[in-house]
CSV table of C-alpha atoms in Angstrom, one decimal:
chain,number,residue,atom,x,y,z
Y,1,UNK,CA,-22.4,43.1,-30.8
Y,2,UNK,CA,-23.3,41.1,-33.7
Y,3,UNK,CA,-21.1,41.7,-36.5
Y,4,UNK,CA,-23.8,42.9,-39.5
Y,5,UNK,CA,-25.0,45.2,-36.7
Y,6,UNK,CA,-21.5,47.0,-36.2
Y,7,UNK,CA,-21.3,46.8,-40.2
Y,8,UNK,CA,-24.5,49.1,-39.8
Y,9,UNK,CA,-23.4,50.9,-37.4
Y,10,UNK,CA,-20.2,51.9,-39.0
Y,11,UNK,CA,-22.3,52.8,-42.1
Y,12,UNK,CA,-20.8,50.0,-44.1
Y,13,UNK,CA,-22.4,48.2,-47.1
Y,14,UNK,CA,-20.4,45.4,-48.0
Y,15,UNK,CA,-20.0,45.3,-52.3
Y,16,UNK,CA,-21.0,42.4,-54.4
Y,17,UNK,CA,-18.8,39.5,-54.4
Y,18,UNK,CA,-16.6,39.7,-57.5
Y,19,UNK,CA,-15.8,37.0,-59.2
Y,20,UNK,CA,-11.8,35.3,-60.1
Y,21,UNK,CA,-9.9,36.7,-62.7
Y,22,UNK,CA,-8.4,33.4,-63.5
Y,23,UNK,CA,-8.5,29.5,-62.8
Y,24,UNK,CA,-9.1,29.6,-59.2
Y,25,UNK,CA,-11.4,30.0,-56.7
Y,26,UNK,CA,-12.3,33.3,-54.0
Y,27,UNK,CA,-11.7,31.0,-51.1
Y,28,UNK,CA,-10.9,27.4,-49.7
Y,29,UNK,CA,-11.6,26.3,-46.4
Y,30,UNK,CA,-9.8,23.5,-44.5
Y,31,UNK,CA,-10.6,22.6,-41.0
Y,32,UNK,CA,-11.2,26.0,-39.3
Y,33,UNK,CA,-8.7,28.2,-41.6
Y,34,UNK,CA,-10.2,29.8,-44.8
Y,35,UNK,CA,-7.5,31.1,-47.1
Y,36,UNK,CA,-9.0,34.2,-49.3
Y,37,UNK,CA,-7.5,34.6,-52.4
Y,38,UNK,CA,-5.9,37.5,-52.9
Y,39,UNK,CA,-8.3,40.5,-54.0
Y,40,UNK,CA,-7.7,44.1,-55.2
Y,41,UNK,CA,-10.0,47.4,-54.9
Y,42,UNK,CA,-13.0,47.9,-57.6
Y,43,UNK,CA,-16.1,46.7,-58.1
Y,44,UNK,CA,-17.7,44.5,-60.8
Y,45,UNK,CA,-19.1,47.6,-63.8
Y,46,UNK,CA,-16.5,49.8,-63.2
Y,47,UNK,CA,-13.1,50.2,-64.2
Y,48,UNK,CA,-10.2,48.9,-62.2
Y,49,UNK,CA,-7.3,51.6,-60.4
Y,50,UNK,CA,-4.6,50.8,-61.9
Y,51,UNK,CA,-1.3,52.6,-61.1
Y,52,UNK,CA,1.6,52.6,-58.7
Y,53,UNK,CA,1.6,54.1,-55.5
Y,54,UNK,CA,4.2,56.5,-54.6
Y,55,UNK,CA,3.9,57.5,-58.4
Y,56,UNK,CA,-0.2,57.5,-59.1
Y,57,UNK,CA,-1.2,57.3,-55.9
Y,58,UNK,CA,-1.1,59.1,-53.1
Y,59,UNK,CA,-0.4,56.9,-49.1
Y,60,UNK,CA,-3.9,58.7,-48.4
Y,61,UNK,CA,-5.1,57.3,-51.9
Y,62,UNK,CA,-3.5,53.9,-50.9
Y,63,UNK,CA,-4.9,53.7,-48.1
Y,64,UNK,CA,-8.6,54.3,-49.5
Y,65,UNK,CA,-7.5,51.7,-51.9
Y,66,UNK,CA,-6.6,49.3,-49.4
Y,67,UNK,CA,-9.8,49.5,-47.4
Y,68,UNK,CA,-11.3,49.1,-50.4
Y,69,UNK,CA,-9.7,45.9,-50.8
Y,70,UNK,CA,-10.9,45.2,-47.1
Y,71,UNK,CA,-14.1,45.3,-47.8
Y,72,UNK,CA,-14.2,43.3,-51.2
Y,73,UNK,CA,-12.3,40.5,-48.5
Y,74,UNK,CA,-15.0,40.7,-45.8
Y,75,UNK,CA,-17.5,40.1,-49.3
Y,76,UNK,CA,-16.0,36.9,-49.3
Y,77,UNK,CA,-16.0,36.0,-45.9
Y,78,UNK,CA,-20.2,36.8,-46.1
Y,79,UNK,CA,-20.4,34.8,-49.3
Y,80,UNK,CA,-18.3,31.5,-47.6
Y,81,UNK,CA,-19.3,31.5,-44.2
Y,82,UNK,CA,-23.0,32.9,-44.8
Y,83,UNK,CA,-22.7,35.0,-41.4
Y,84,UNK,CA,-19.9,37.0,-40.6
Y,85,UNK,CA,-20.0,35.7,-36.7
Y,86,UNK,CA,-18.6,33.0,-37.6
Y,87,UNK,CA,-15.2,34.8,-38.5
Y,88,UNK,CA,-13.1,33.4,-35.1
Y,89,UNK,CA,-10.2,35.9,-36.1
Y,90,UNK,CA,-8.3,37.3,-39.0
Y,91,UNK,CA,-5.2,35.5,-38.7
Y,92,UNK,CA,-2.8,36.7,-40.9
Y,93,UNK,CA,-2.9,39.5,-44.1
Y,94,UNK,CA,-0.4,39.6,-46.8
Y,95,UNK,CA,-0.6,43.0,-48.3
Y,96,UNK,CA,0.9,43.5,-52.0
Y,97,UNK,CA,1.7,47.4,-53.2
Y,98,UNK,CA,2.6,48.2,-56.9
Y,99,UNK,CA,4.7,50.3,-55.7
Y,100,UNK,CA,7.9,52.9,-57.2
Y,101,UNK,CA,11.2,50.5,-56.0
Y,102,UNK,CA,12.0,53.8,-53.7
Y,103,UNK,CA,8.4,53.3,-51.9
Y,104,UNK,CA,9.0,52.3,-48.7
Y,105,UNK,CA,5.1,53.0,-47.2
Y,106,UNK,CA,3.5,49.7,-47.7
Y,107,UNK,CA,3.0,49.4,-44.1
Y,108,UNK,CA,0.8,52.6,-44.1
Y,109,UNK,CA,-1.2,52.0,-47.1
Y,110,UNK,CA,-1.8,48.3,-46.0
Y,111,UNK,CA,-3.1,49.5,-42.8
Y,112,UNK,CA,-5.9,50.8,-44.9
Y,113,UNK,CA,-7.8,46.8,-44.9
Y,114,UNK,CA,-6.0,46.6,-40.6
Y,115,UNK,CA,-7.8,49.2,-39.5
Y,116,UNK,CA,-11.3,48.1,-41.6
Y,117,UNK,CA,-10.6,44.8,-39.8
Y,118,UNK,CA,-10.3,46.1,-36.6
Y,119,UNK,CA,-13.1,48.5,-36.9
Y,120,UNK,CA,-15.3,45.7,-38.2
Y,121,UNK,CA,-14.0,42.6,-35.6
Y,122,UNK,CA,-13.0,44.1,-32.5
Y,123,UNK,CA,-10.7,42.2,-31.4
Y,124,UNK,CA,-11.1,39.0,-33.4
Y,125,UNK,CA,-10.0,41.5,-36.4
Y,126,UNK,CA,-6.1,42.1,-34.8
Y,127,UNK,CA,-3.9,39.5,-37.1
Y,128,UNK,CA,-0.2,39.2,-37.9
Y,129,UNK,CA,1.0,41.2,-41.3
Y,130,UNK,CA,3.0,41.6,-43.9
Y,131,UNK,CA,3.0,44.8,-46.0
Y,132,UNK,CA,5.5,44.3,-49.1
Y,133,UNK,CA,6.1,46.2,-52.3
Y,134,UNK,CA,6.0,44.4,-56.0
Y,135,UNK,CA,7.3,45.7,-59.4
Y,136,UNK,CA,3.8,45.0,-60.7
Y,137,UNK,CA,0.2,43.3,-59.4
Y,138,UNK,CA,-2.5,41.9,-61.7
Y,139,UNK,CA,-4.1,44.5,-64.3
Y,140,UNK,CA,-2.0,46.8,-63.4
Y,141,UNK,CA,-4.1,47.1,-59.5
Y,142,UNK,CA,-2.2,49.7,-56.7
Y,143,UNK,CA,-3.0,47.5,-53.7
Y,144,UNK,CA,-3.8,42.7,-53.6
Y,145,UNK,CA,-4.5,41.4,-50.6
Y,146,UNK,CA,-4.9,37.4,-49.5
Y,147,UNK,CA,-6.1,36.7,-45.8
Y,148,UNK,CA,-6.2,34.2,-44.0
Y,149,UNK,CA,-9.1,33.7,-41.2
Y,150,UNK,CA,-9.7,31.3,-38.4
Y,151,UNK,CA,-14.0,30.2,-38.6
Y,152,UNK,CA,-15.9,28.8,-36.1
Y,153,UNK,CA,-16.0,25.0,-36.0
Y,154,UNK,CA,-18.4,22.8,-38.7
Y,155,UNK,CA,-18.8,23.0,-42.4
Y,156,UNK,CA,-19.1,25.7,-44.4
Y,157,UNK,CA,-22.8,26.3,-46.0
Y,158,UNK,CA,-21.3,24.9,-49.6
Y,159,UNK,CA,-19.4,22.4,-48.1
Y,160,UNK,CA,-22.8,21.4,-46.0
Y,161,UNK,CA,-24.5,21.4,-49.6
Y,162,UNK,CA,-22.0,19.6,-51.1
Y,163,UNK,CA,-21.5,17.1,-48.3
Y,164,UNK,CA,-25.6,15.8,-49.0
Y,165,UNK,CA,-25.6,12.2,-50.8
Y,166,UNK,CA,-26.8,13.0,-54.5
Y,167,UNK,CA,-30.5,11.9,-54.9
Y,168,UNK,CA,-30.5,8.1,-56.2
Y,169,UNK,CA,-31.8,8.1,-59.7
Y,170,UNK,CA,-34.1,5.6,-60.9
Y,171,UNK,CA,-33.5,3.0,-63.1
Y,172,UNK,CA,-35.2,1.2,-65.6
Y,173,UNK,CA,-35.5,-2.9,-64.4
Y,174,UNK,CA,-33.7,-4.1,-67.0
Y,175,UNK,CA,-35.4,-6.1,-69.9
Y,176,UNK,CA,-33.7,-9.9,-70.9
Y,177,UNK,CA,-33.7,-9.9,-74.2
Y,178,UNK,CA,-35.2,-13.2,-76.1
Y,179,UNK,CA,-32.9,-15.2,-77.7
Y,180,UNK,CA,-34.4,-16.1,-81.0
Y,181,UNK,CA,-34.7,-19.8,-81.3
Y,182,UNK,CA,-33.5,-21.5,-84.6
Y,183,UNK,CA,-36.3,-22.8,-86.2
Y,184,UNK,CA,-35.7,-26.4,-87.4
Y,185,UNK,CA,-36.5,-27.1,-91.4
């Protein structure tokens, strides 16, 4: 099954790409790997969850967070490869809680964006993880998540674009300028 159909089927409608808080970019592929940049829950308009789980939030509550944040990632993944069957496999997820220092549920509220993957990818969406706690996460956000994901061989729409030779501009022919003769008195 194609994977905008299961999307569908699953009653999914991916959210609008947001855009990098800072000096960076949402993804960068090399060879067949794309590394995601790490991404939190919300949407562009609204105001960001902030809080820590195991204080603020609930695991449920993290969890919803996290899929979130699953979602936001497979955003990316639509806006970088153009067509989400050429995800290979999730390789590997690196899930970040702002959590209490007692918290020890990461691994439960990160499974939040696993099981999204799973759902989404069959298969191709089962991926080595790590599920850690932090003291703090940007903007105060419950629940970042960086990815990486194995694509199917050749470029990348934007690298494709930027791969075409510029169009040659053209030029003037250039004009020799007259030396001015001295005239003889």
């Amino acid at each position: 099954m194609k994977t905008e159909a299961r999307l569908k089927e699953l009653g999914i409608e991916l959210p609008a790409t947001t855009s990098p808080m800072a000096n960076y970019v949402n993804a960068v592929r090399t060879g067949n790997l794309l590394y995601l940049a790490g991404k939190g829950p919300g949407q562009p308009g609204k105001p960001l969850p902030t809080g820590k789980v195991g204080r603020d939030f609930t695991i449920e509550q993290g969890y919803q967070l996290a899929r979130e944040t699953g979602l936001n990632l497979i955003s990316v993944m639509k806006a970088e490869l153009g067509d989400l069957d050429k995800v290979v496999r999730i390789v590997k997820v690196l899930g970040m809680v702002n959590a209490t220092s007692e918290y020890g549920h990461q691994p439960e509220v990160i499974n939040g964006c696993s099981d999204l993957f799973v759902e989404v990818f069959g298969e191709r969406g089962k991926h080595a993880r790590s599920a850690v706690g932090m003291g703090s996460l940007p903007r105060g956000i419950p629940v970042e998540i960086e990815v990486i994901v194995e694509v199917a061989a050749g470029p990348a729409p934007r690298a494709a674009a930027a791969a075409k030779p510029a169009a040659k501009k053209k030029v003037a022919p250039k004009v020799k300028k007259k030396s001015a003769k001295k005239k003889k008195r």
